[in-house]
């Protein structure tokens, strides 16, 4: 975790453009709409229905992860000045012994 924190401090932290998030939201909503249409038809459950449900769930997870990551990137400039880089390096050196 400390190595990832140092890497995050070194890389430029830019958020994703709003069009990217809008595309993800549209894709997730379209898949969820297909999911509801299939299940409202009242047909028996078959493998395609189960795969569609799993796909909707997976897309929702990816969308939520992307949203949380964009919020993290947006808040990083506020948090970064309060992190002591030298203490992190010292602790990493202690742990690697």
mmCIF file of C-alpha atoms in Angstrom:
data_model
loop_
_atom_site.group_PDB
_atom_site.id
_atom_site.type_symbol
_atom_site.label_atom_id
_atom_site.label_comp_id
_atom_site.label_asym_id
_atom_site.label_seq_id
_atom_site.Cartn_x
_atom_site.Cartn_y
_atom_site.Cartn_z
ATOM 1 C CA UNK A 1 0.000 0.000 0.000
ATOM 2 C CA UNK A 2 2.866 2.360 0.777
ATOM 3 C CA UNK A 3 4.467 1.672 -2.606
ATOM 4 C CA UNK A 4 1.194 2.499 -4.334
ATOM 5 C CA UNK A 5 0.945 5.704 -2.317
ATOM 6 C CA UNK A 6 4.419 6.767 -3.448
ATOM 7 C CA UNK A 7 3.542 5.896 -7.042
ATOM 8 C CA UNK A 8 0.363 7.967 -6.800
ATOM 9 C CA UNK A 9 2.379 10.908 -5.505
ATOM 10 C CA UNK A 10 4.768 10.640 -8.473
ATOM 11 C CA UNK A 11 2.215 10.355 -11.264
ATOM 12 C CA UNK A 12 0.118 13.200 -12.493
ATOM 13 C CA UNK A 13 -3.381 12.901 -11.103
ATOM 14 C CA UNK A 14 -5.932 13.925 -13.677
ATOM 15 C CA UNK A 15 -9.584 13.013 -13.597
ATOM 16 C CA UNK A 16 -11.400 11.440 -16.490
ATOM 17 C CA UNK A 17 -13.342 13.676 -18.862
ATOM 18 C CA UNK A 18 -17.078 13.884 -18.228
ATOM 19 C CA UNK A 19 -17.790 12.288 -21.611
ATOM 20 C CA UNK A 20 -16.002 9.133 -20.474
ATOM 21 C CA UNK A 21 -18.155 8.881 -17.364
ATOM 22 C CA UNK A 22 -21.267 9.632 -19.400
ATOM 23 C CA UNK A 23 -20.387 6.793 -21.781
ATOM 24 C CA UNK A 24 -19.967 4.362 -18.869
ATOM 25 C CA UNK A 25 -23.259 5.489 -17.334
ATOM 26 C CA UNK A 26 -25.071 5.090 -20.667
ATOM 27 C CA UNK A 27 -23.604 1.631 -21.201
ATOM 28 C CA UNK A 28 -24.596 0.536 -17.722
ATOM 29 C CA UNK A 29 -28.125 1.953 -18.061
ATOM 30 C CA UNK A 30 -28.616 0.277 -21.464
ATOM 31 C CA UNK A 31 -27.505 -3.069 -20.066
ATOM 32 C CA UNK A 32 -29.707 -2.656 -16.983
ATOM 33 C CA UNK A 33 -32.670 -1.764 -19.215
ATOM 34 C CA UNK A 34 -32.133 -4.947 -21.240
ATOM 35 C CA UNK A 35 -31.940 -6.889 -17.980
ATOM 36 C CA UNK A 36 -35.286 -5.518 -16.779
ATOM 37 C CA UNK A 37 -36.998 -6.068 -20.132
ATOM 38 C CA UNK A 38 -35.901 -9.712 -20.190
ATOM 39 C CA UNK A 39 -37.032 -10.391 -16.622
ATOM 40 C CA UNK A 40 -40.340 -8.530 -16.992
ATOM 41 C CA UNK A 41 -41.264 -10.769 -19.927
ATOM 42 C CA UNK A 42 -41.913 -13.577 -17.446
ATOM 43 C CA UNK A 43 -40.036 -16.189 -19.449
ATOM 44 C CA UNK A 44 -38.205 -19.067 -17.828
ATOM 45 C CA UNK A 45 -34.665 -18.404 -16.687
ATOM 46 C CA UNK A 46 -32.039 -19.715 -19.071
ATOM 47 C CA UNK A 47 -28.267 -19.271 -19.259
ATOM 48 C CA UNK A 48 -28.456 -16.084 -21.369
ATOM 49 C CA UNK A 49 -30.605 -14.468 -18.683
ATOM 50 C CA UNK A 50 -28.149 -15.398 -15.969
ATOM 51 C CA UNK A 51 -25.216 -14.151 -18.054
ATOM 52 C CA UNK A 52 -27.069 -10.889 -18.704
ATOM 53 C CA UNK A 53 -27.680 -10.442 -14.980
ATOM 54 C CA UNK A 54 -24.012 -11.129 -14.216
ATOM 55 C CA UNK A 55 -22.964 -8.699 -16.958
ATOM 56 C CA UNK A 56 -25.180 -5.963 -15.514
ATOM 57 C CA UNK A 57 -23.746 -6.565 -12.078
ATOM 58 C CA UNK A 58 -20.176 -6.508 -13.394
ATOM 59 C CA UNK A 59 -20.729 -3.307 -15.374
ATOM 60 C CA UNK A 60 -22.232 -1.711 -12.287
ATOM 61 C CA UNK A 61 -19.168 -2.650 -10.252
ATOM 62 C CA UNK A 62 -16.799 -1.276 -12.887
ATOM 63 C CA UNK A 63 -18.817 1.932 -13.127
ATOM 64 C CA UNK A 64 -18.816 2.347 -9.336
ATOM 65 C CA UNK A 65 -15.056 1.726 -9.178
ATOM 66 C CA UNK A 66 -14.434 4.282 -11.922
ATOM 67 C CA UNK A 67 -16.655 6.817 -10.142
ATOM 68 C CA UNK A 68 -14.869 6.308 -6.800
ATOM 69 C CA UNK A 69 -11.478 6.569 -8.502
ATOM 70 C CA UNK A 70 -12.461 9.834 -10.184
ATOM 71 C CA UNK A 71 -13.546 11.214 -6.794
ATOM 72 C CA UNK A 72 -10.205 10.138 -5.329
ATOM 73 C CA UNK A 73 -8.326 11.895 -8.123
ATOM 74 C CA UNK A 74 -10.394 15.018 -7.643
ATOM 75 C CA UNK A 75 -9.609 15.124 -3.906
ATOM 76 C CA UNK A 76 -5.921 14.197 -4.190
ATOM 77 C CA UNK A 77 -4.588 17.806 -4.393
ATOM 78 C CA UNK A 78 -6.144 18.500 -0.977
ATOM 79 C CA UNK A 79 -4.713 15.387 0.679
ATOM 80 C CA UNK A 80 -1.235 15.239 -0.900
ATOM 81 C CA UNK A 81 0.364 18.166 1.020
ATOM 82 C CA UNK A 82 -0.400 16.428 4.322
ATOM 83 C CA UNK A 83 1.516 13.239 3.482
ATOM 84 C CA UNK A 84 5.160 13.070 4.537
ATOM 85 C CA UNK A 85 7.068 11.383 1.715
ATOM 86 C CA UNK A 86 10.250 10.804 3.730
ATOM 87 C CA UNK A 87 8.402 8.989 6.517
ATOM 88 C CA UNK A 88 6.821 6.681 3.950
ATOM 89 C CA UNK A 89 10.245 5.905 2.449
ATOM 90 C CA UNK A 90 11.716 5.225 5.904
ATOM 91 C CA UNK A 91 8.854 2.902 6.767
ATOM 92 C CA UNK A 92 9.248 1.030 3.488
ATOM 93 C CA UNK A 93 12.956 0.607 4.226
ATOM 94 C CA UNK A 94 12.120 -0.784 7.679
ATOM 95 C CA UNK A 95 9.604 -3.247 6.257
ATOM 96 C CA UNK A 96 11.925 -4.470 3.516
ATOM 97 C CA UNK A 97 14.680 -5.530 5.946
#
